[in-house]
Tab-separated table of C-alpha atoms in Angstrom:
chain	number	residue	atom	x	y	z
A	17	UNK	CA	19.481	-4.707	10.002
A	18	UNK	CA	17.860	-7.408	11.814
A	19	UNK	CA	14.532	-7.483	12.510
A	20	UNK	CA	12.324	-9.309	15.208
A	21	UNK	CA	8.855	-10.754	14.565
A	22	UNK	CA	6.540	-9.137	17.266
A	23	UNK	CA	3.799	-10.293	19.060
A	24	UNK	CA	0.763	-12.442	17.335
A	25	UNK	CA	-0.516	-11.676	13.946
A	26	UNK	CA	-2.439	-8.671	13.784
A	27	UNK	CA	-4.182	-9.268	10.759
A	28	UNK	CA	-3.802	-11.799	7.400
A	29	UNK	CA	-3.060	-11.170	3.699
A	30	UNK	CA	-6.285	-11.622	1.800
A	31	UNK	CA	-5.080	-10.746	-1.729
A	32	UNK	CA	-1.533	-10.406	-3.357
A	33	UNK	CA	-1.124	-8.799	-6.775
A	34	UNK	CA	1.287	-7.873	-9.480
A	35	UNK	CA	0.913	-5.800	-12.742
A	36	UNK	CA	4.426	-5.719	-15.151
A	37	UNK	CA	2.525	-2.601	-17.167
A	38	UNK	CA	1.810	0.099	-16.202
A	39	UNK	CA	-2.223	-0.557	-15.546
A	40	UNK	CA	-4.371	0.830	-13.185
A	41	UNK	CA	-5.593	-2.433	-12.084
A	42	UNK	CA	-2.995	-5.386	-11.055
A	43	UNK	CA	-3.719	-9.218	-11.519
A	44	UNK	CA	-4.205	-11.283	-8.381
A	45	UNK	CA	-0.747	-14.372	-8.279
A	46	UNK	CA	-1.127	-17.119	-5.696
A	47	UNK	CA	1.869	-15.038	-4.291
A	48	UNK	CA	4.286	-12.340	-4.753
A	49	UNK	CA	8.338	-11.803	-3.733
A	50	UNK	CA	8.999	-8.951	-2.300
A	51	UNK	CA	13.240	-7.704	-3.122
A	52	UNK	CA	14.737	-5.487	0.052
A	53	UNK	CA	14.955	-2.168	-1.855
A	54	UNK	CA	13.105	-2.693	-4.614
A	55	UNK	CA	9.568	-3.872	-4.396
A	56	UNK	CA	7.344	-6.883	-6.080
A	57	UNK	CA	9.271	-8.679	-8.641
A	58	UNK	CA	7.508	-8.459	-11.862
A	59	UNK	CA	5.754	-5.265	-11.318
A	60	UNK	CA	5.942	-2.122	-13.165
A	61	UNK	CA	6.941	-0.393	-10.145
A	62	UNK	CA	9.980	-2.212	-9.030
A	63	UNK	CA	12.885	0.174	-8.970
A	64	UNK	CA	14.956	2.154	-6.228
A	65	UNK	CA	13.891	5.112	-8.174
A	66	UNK	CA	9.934	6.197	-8.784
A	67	UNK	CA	8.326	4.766	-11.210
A	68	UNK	CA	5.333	6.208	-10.968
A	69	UNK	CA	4.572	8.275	-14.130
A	70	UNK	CA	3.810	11.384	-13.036
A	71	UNK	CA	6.631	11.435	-10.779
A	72	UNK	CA	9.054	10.289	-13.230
A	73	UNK	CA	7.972	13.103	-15.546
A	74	UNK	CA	9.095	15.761	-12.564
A	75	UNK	CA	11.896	14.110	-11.215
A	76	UNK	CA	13.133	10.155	-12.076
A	77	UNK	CA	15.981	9.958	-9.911
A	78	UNK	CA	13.856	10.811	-6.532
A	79	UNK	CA	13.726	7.732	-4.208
A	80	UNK	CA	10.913	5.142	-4.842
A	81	UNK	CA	8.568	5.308	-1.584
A	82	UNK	CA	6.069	3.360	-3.188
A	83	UNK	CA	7.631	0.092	-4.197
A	84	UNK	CA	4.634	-1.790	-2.175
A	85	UNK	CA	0.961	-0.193	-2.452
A	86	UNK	CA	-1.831	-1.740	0.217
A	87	UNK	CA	-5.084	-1.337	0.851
A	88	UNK	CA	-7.132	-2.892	3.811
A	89	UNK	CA	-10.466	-5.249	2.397
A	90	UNK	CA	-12.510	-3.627	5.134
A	91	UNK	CA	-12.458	-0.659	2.036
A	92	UNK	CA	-13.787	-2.782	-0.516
A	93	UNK	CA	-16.225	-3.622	2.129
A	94	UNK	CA	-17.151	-0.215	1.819
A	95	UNK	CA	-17.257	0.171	-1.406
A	96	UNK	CA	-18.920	-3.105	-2.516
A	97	UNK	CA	-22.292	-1.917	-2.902
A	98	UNK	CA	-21.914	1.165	-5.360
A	99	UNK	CA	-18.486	0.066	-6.961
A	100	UNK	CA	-18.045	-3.656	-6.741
A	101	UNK	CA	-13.945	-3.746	-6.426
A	102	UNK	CA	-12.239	-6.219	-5.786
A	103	UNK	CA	-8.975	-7.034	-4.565
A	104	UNK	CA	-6.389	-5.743	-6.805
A	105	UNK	CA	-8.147	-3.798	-9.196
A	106	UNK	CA	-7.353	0.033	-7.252
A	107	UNK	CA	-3.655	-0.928	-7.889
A	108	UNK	CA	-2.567	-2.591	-4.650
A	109	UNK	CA	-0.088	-5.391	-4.347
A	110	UNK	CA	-1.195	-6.798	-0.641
A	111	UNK	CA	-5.021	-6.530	0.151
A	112	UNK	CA	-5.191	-6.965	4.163
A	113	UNK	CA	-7.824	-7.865	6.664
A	114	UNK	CA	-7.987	-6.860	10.475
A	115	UNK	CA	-5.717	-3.696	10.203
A	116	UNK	CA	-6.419	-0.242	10.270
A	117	UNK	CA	-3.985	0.576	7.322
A	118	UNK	CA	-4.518	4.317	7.558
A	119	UNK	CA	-4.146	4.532	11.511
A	120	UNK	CA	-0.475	3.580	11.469
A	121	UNK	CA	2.076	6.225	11.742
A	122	UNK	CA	4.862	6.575	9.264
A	123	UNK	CA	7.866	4.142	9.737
A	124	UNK	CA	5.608	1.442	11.246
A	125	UNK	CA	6.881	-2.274	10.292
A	126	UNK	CA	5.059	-4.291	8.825
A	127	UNK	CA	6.314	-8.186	9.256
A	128	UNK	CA	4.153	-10.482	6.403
A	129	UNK	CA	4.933	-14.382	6.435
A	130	UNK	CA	7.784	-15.719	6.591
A	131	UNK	CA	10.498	-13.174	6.229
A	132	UNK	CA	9.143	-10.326	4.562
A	133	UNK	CA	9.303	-7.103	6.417
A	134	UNK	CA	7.976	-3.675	4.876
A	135	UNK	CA	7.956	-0.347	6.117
A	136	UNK	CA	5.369	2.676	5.995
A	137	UNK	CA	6.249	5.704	3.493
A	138	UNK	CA	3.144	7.117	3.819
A	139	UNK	CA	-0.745	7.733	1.851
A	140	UNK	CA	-1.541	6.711	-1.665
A	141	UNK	CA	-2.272	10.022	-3.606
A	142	UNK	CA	-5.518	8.922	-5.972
A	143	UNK	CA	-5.601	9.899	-9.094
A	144	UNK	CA	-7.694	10.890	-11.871
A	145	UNK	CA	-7.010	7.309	-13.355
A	146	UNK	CA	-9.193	5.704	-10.043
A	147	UNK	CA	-12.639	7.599	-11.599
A	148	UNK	CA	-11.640	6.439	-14.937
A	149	UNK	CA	-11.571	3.136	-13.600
A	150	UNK	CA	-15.416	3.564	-12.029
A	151	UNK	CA	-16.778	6.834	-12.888
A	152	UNK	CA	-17.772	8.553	-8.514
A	153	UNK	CA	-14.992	6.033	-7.159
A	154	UNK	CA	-12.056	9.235	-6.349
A	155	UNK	CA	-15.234	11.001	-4.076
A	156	UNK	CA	-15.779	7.498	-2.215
A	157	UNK	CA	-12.082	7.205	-1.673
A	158	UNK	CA	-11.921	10.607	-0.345
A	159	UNK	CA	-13.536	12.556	2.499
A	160	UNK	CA	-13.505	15.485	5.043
A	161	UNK	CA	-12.820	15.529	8.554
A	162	UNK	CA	-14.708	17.562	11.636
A	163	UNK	CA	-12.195	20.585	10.458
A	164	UNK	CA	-11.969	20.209	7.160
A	165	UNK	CA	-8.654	18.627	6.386
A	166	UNK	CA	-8.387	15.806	3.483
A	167	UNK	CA	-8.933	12.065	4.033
A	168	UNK	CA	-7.401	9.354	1.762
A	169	UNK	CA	-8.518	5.942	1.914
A	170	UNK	CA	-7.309	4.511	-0.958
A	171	UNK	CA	-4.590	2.863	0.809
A	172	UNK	CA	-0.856	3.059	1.815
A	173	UNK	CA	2.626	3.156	0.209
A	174	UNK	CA	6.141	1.301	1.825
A	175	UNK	CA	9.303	0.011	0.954
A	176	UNK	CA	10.830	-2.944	1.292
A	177	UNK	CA	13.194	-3.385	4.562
A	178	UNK	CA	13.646	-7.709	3.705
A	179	UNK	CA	12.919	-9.757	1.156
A	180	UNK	CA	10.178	-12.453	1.326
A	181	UNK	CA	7.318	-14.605	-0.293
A	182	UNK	CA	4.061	-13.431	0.776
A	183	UNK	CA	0.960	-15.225	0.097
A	184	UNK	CA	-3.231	-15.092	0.958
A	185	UNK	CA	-3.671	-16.150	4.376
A	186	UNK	CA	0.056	-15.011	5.478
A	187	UNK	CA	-0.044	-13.115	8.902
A	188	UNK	CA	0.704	-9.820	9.246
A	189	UNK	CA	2.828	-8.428	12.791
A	190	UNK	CA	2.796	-4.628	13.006
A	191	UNK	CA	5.984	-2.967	14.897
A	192	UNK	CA	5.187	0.731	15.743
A	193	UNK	CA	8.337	3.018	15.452
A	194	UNK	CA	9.479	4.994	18.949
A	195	UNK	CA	7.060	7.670	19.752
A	196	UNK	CA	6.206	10.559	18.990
A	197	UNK	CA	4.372	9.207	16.013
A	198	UNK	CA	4.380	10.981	12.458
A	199	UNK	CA	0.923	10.709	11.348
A	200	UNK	CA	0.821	9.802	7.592
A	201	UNK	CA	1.052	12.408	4.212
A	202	UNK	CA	0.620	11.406	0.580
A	203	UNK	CA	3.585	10.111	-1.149
């Protein structure tokens, strides 16, 4: 497929991150490479397949929708005063700036640097691992709207459509998908 760079950056890259294990929290690398299909090189969850444990343990040939995890700083942000995270250490690979992350509708593109172009599977699910990490962090990542229904903040899941280096600083284009939107579910 080829794919088109659109419009002017619509927000940067502050962090990148990798983790080979299995760890809750993933080191930040001066940059990562993204492989079309597969995810960050180096990191535990590269793989066309899940490789998520949980999801492994119900069903390890299901496809992997979560081969890049993101999370926008303006979280952090949020977060800073009663958790002090920083980038990489809720389990993302890319830590933006400037986007609303959790506003974009399933299938968006998202085109970071160079070449690399991901696309939107959906919401990171928290887990239980995210208050063993900082004891009152899964509440803080998780609210209630005006009727009720289930907010996650903790970021987004994608896949990856091209491969590409993507480092701190790299732009980031966004590419809606044709309307009507899909708004986004846990993945």
């Amino acid at each position: 497929m080829n794919y088109e760079k659109i419009g002017s950056a619509s927000g940067i890259v502050l962090a990148v991150s990798k983790s080979d294990k299995h760890t809750f929290s993933k080191d930040n690398c001066s940059s990562i490479k993204l492989l079309k299909g597969l995810g960050v090189e180096g990191d535990a969850h590269l793989g066309k397949t899940v490789k998520h444990r949980s999801r492994v343990a119900s069903n390890p040939n299901q496809p992997n929708l979560r081969q890049v995890h993101l999370i926008h700083s303006e979280l952090l942000d949020e977060l800073k005063d009663s958790f002090n995270v920083t980038a990489g250490q809720m389990g993302e690979n890319i830590t933006t700036q400037g986007i609303d992350l959790l506003g974009l509708p399933r299938d968006t593109f998202l085109y970071i640097g160079e070449t690399a172009v991901i696309k939107v599977t959906g919401l990171r699910n928290p887990c239980v691992q995210i208050d063993q990490f900082k004891s009152g962090l899964m509440k803080a990542v998780l609210e209630r709207d005006k009727q009720g229904h289930l907010i996650r903040k903790a970021g987004i899941m994608s896949i990856v459509m091209e491969s590409g280096e993507v480092h701190p600083g790299d732009p980031v284009r966004i590419q809606l998908p044709p309307l009507p939107h899909i708004p986004l579910e846990r993945v």
